[in-house]
Coordinates of C-alpha atoms and ligand atoms in Angstrom, one line a residue:
X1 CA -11.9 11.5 -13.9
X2 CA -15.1 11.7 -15.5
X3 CA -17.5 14.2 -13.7
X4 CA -21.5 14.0 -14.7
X5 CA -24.1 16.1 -12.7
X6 CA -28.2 15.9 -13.5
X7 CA -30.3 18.6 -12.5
X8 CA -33.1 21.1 -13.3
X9 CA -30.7 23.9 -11.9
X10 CA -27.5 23.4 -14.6
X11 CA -27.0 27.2 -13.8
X12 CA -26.3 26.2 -10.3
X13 CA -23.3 24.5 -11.5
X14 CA -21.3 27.3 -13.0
X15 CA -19.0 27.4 -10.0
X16 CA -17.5 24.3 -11.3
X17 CA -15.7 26.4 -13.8
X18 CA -13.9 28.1 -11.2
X19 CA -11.1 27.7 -9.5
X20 CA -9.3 24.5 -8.2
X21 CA -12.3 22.5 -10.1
X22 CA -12.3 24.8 -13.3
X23 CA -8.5 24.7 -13.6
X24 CA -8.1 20.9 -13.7
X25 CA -11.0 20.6 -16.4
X26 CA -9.3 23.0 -18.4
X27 CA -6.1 21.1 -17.3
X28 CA -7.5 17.9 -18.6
X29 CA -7.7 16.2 -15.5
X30 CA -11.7 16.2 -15.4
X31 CA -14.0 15.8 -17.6
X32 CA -17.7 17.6 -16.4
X33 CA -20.7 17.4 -17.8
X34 CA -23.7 18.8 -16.8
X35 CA -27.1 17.6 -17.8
X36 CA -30.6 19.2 -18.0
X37 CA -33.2 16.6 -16.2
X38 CA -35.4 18.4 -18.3
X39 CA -34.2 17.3 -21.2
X40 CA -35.1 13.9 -20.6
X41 CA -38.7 15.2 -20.8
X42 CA -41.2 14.2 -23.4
X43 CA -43.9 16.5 -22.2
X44 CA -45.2 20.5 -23.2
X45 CA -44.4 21.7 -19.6
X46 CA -41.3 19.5 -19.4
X47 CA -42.8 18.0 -16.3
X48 CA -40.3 16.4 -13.8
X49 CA -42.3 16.0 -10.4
X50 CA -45.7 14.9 -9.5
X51 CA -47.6 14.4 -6.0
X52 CA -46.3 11.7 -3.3
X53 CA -48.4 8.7 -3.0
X54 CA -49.8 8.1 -0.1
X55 CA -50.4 11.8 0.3
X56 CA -48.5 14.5 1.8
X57 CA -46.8 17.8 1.9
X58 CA -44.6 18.8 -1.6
X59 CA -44.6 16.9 -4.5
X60 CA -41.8 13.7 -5.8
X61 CA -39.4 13.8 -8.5
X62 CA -41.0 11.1 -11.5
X63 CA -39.0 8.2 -12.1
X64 CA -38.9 8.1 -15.8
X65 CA -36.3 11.5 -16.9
X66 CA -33.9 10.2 -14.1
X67 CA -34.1 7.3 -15.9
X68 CA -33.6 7.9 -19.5
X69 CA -31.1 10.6 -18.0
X70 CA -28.9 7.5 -16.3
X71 CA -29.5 4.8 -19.2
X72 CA -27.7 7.7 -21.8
X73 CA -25.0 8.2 -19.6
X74 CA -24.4 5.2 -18.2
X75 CA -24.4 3.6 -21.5
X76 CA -21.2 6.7 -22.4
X77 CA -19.5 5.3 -19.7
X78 CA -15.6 5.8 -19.9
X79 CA -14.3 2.3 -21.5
X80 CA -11.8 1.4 -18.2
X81 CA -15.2 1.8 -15.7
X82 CA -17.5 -1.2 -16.9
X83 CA -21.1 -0.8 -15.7
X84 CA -20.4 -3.9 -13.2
X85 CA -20.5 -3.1 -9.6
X86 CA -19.0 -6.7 -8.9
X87 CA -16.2 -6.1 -11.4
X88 CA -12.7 -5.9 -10.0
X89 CA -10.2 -4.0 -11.2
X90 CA -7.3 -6.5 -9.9
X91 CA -6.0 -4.0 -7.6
X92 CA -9.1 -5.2 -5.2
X93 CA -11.2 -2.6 -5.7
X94 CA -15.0 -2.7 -7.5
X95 CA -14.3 -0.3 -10.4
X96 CA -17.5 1.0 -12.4
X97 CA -19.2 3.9 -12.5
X98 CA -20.4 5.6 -8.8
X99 CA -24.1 6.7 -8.7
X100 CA -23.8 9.9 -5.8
X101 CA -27.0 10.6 -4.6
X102 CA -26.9 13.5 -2.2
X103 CA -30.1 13.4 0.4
X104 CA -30.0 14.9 3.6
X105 CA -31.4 10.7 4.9
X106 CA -27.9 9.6 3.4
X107 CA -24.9 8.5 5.1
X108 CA -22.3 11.2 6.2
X109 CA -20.1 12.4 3.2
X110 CA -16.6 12.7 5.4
X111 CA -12.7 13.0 3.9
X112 CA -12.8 9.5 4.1
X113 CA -15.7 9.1 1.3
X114 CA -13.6 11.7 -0.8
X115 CA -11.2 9.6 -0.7
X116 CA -12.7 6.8 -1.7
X117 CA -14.9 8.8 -4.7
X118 CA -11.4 10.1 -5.5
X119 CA -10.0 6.6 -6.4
X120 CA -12.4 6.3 -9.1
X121 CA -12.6 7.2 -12.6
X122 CA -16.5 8.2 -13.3
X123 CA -18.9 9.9 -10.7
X124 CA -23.0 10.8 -11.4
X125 CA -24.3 13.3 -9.7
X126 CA -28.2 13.2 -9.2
X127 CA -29.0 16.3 -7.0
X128 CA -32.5 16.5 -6.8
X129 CA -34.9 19.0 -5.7
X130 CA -38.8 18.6 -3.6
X131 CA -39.4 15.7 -1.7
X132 CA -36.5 13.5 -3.6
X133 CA -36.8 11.5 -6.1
X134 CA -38.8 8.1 -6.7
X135 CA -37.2 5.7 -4.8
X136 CA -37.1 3.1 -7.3
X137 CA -34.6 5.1 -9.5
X138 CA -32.0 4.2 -6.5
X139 CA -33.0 0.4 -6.6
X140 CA -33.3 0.2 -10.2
X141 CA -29.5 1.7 -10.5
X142 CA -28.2 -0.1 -7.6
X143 CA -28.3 -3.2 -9.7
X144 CA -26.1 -1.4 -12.4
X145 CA -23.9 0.1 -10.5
X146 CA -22.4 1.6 -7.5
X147 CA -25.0 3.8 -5.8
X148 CA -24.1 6.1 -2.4
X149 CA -26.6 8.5 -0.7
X150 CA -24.6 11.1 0.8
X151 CA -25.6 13.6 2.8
X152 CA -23.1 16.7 3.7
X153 CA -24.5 17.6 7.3
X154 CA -27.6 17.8 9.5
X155 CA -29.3 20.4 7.9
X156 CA -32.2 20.3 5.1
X157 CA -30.5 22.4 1.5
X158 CA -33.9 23.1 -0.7
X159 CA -31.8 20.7 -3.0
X160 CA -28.8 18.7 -3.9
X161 CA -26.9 21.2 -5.9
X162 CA -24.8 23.0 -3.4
X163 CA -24.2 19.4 -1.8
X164 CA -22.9 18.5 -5.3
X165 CA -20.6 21.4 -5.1
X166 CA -19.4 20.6 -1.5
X167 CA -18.2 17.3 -2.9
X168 CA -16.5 17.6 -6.4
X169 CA -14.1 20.0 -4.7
X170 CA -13.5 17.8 -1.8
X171 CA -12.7 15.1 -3.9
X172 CA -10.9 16.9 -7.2
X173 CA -8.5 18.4 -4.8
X174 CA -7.2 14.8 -4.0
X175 CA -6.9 13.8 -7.2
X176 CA -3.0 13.7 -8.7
X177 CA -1.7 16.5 -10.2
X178 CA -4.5 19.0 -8.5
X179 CA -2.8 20.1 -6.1
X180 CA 0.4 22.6 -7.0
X181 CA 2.2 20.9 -3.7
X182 CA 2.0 17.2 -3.4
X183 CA 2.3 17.4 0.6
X184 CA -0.6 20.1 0.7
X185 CA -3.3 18.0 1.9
X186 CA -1.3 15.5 3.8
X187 CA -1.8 17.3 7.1
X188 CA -5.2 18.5 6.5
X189 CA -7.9 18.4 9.4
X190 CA -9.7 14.5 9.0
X191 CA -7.3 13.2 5.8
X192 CA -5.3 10.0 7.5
X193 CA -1.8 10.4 9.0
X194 CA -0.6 12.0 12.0
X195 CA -3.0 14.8 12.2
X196 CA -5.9 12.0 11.9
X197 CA -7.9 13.2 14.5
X198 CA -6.5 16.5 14.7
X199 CA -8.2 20.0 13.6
X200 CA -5.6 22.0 12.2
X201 CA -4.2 25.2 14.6
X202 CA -4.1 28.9 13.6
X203 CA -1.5 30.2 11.0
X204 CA 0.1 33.4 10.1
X205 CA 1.6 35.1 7.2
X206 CA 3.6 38.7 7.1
X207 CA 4.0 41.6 8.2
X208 CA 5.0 39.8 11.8
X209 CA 3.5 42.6 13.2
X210 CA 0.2 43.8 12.3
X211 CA -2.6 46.5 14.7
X212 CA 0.2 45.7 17.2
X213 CA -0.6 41.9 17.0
X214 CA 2.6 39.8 16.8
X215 CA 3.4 36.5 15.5
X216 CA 4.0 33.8 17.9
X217 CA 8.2 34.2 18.2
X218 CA 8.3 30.8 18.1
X219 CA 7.4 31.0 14.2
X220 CA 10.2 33.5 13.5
X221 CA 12.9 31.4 14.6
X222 CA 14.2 28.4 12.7
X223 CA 14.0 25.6 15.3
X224 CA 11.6 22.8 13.5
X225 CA 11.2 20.7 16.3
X226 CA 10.0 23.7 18.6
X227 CA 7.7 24.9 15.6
X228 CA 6.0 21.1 15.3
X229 CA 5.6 21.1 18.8
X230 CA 3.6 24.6 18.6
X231 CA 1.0 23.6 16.0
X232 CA 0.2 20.2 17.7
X233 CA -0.2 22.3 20.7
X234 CA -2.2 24.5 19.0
X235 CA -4.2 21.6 17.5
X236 CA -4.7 20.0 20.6
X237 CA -6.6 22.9 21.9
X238 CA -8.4 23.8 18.8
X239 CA -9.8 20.7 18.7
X240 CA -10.5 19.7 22.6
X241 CA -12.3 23.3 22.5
X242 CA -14.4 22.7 18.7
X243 CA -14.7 19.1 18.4
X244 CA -13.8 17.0 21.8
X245 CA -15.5 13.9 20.5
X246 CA -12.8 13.6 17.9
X247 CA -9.9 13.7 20.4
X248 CA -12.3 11.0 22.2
X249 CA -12.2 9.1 19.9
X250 CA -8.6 8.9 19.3
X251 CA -6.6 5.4 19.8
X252 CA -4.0 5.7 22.4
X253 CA -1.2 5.6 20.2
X254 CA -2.2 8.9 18.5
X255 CA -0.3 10.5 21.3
X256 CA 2.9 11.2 22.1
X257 CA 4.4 12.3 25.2
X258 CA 4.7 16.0 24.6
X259 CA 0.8 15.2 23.8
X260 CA 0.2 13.4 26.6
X261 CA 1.6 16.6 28.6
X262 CA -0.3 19.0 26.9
X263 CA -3.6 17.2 27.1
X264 CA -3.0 16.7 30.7
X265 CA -2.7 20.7 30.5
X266 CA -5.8 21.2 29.1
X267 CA -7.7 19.2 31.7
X268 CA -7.3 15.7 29.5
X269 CA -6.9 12.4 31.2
X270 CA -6.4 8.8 30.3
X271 CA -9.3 6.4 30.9
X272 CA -9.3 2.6 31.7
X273 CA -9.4 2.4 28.3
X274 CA -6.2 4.4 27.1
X275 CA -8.0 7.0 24.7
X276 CA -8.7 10.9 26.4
X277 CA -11.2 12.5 28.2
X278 CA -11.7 15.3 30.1
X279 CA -11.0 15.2 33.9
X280 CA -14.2 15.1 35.8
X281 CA -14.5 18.3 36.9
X282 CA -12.5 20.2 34.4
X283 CA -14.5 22.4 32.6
X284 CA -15.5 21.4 29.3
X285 CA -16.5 23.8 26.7
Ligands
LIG301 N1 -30.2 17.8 0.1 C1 -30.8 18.6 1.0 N2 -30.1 18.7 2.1 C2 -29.0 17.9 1.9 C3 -27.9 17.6 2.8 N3 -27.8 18.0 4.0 N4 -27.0 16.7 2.2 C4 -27.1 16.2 1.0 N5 -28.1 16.5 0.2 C5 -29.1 17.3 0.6

């Protein structure tokens, strides 16, 4: 996969070196390159903002360096992404190149976006700091290729860099060959599967006694089906107590009966229309 992020902050990038990302680069599996906006610049002061029209607070990121910036790198696109966002790769999928334009006005970056960034073989990164950038750097691109606006929660970042960060590594640990363990991110809280709507439960490692605090026994002994039981347990009450809209929102046949059991434990109940909720009256946290 072929990794490009433009910014005025290329420093902010360095974590990129580290770590899960840094090791598949040097593995071979990415290929990341960061850009200086400012080198798009033609001007002394190497100007890349200017005030909003219409007036207002902060000033607006100009059009023209984002744009030189994107026409270079589009144009050094890898060879299997042509810069066609109607082109199909066969397999169904529109291949190209994936403009990701983080903005806390975007739509929510979620596993499932990852997963979908994952599947594809070059990502830009425009992070942008101010107001945002000129709109008509989206609408120009959008025309070339596959443009998302992300944003990576309900909070205003003074820019897009850490958001930048947030995502590589939530989609480079998908990728094949990442992860040491092909099964590691199967059962991770939000990826699809069995634990779909699911927060993952608490885990433990040795001594099995530690400040006088034990392991659960039921981790000690060997008995897989008891231990399964435990962590959807667990699960189930992790997330009815951090994120009940999730267990909401969960199809009927997300449950099984030793679910069904345990939900009805916690204060859970079926409505009229199959998924959970909590029994009026129950407390809910
Ligand atoms: N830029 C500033 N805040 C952001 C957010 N929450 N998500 C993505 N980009 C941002």
């Amino acid at each position: 996969m072929r990794l490009d992020v433009i910014t005025i902050f290329p420093e902010y990038l360095a974590p990129l070196r580290l770590s899960l990302v840094g090791r598949a680069a040097d593995r071979g599996l990415l290929d990341i390159r960061v850009h200086d906006l400012r080198a798009w610049t033609h001007d002394r002061h190497h100007t890349v903002d200017d005030t909003p029209y219409g007036g207002g607070p902060g000033m607006v990121m100009k059009p023209e360096p984002w744009g030189e910036a994107l026409d270079e790198i589009l144009a050094d696109t890898p060879v299997d992404t042509p810069i066609d966002p109607d082109a199909d790769d066969g397999g169904g999928g529109a291949r190209g190149p994936v403009l990701v334009v983080p903005t806390p006005s975007g739509r929510p970056f979620s596993q499932e976006v990852a997963a979908e960034l994952a599947d594809r073989s070059h990502l830009i990164f425009t992070p942008a700091r101010y107001e945002g950038i000129d709109r008509r750097v989206v609408e120009e691109y959008a025309e070339r290729a596959e443009v998302r606006e992300l944003s990576i929660g309900d909070y205003v970042l003074a820019g897009g860099e850490a958001p930048v960060l947030v995502m590589v590594e939530a989609v480079v640990r998908l990728l094949p060959g990442v992860l040491g363990n092909a099964e590691s991110h199967r059962d991770d809280s939000f990826a699809a599967g069995s634990m779909a709507h699911l927060l993952e439960g608490p885990v433990y490692t040795k001594p099995p006694v530690w400040r006088g605090r034990e392991v659960p026994q039921v981790l000690l002994g060997g008995h897989h089906g008891h231990i399964a039981r435990w962590r959807r347990d667990h699960a189930l009450r992790r997330t009815a107590e951090h994120r009940p809209d999730l267990l909401r929102a969960a199809p009927p046949e997300s449950w099984d009966p030793g679910d069904r059991r345990f939900l009805a434990e916690l204060g859970w109940e079926s409505g009229p229309d199959g998924r959970f909720g909590p029994r009026p009256g129950a407390v809910e946290e």
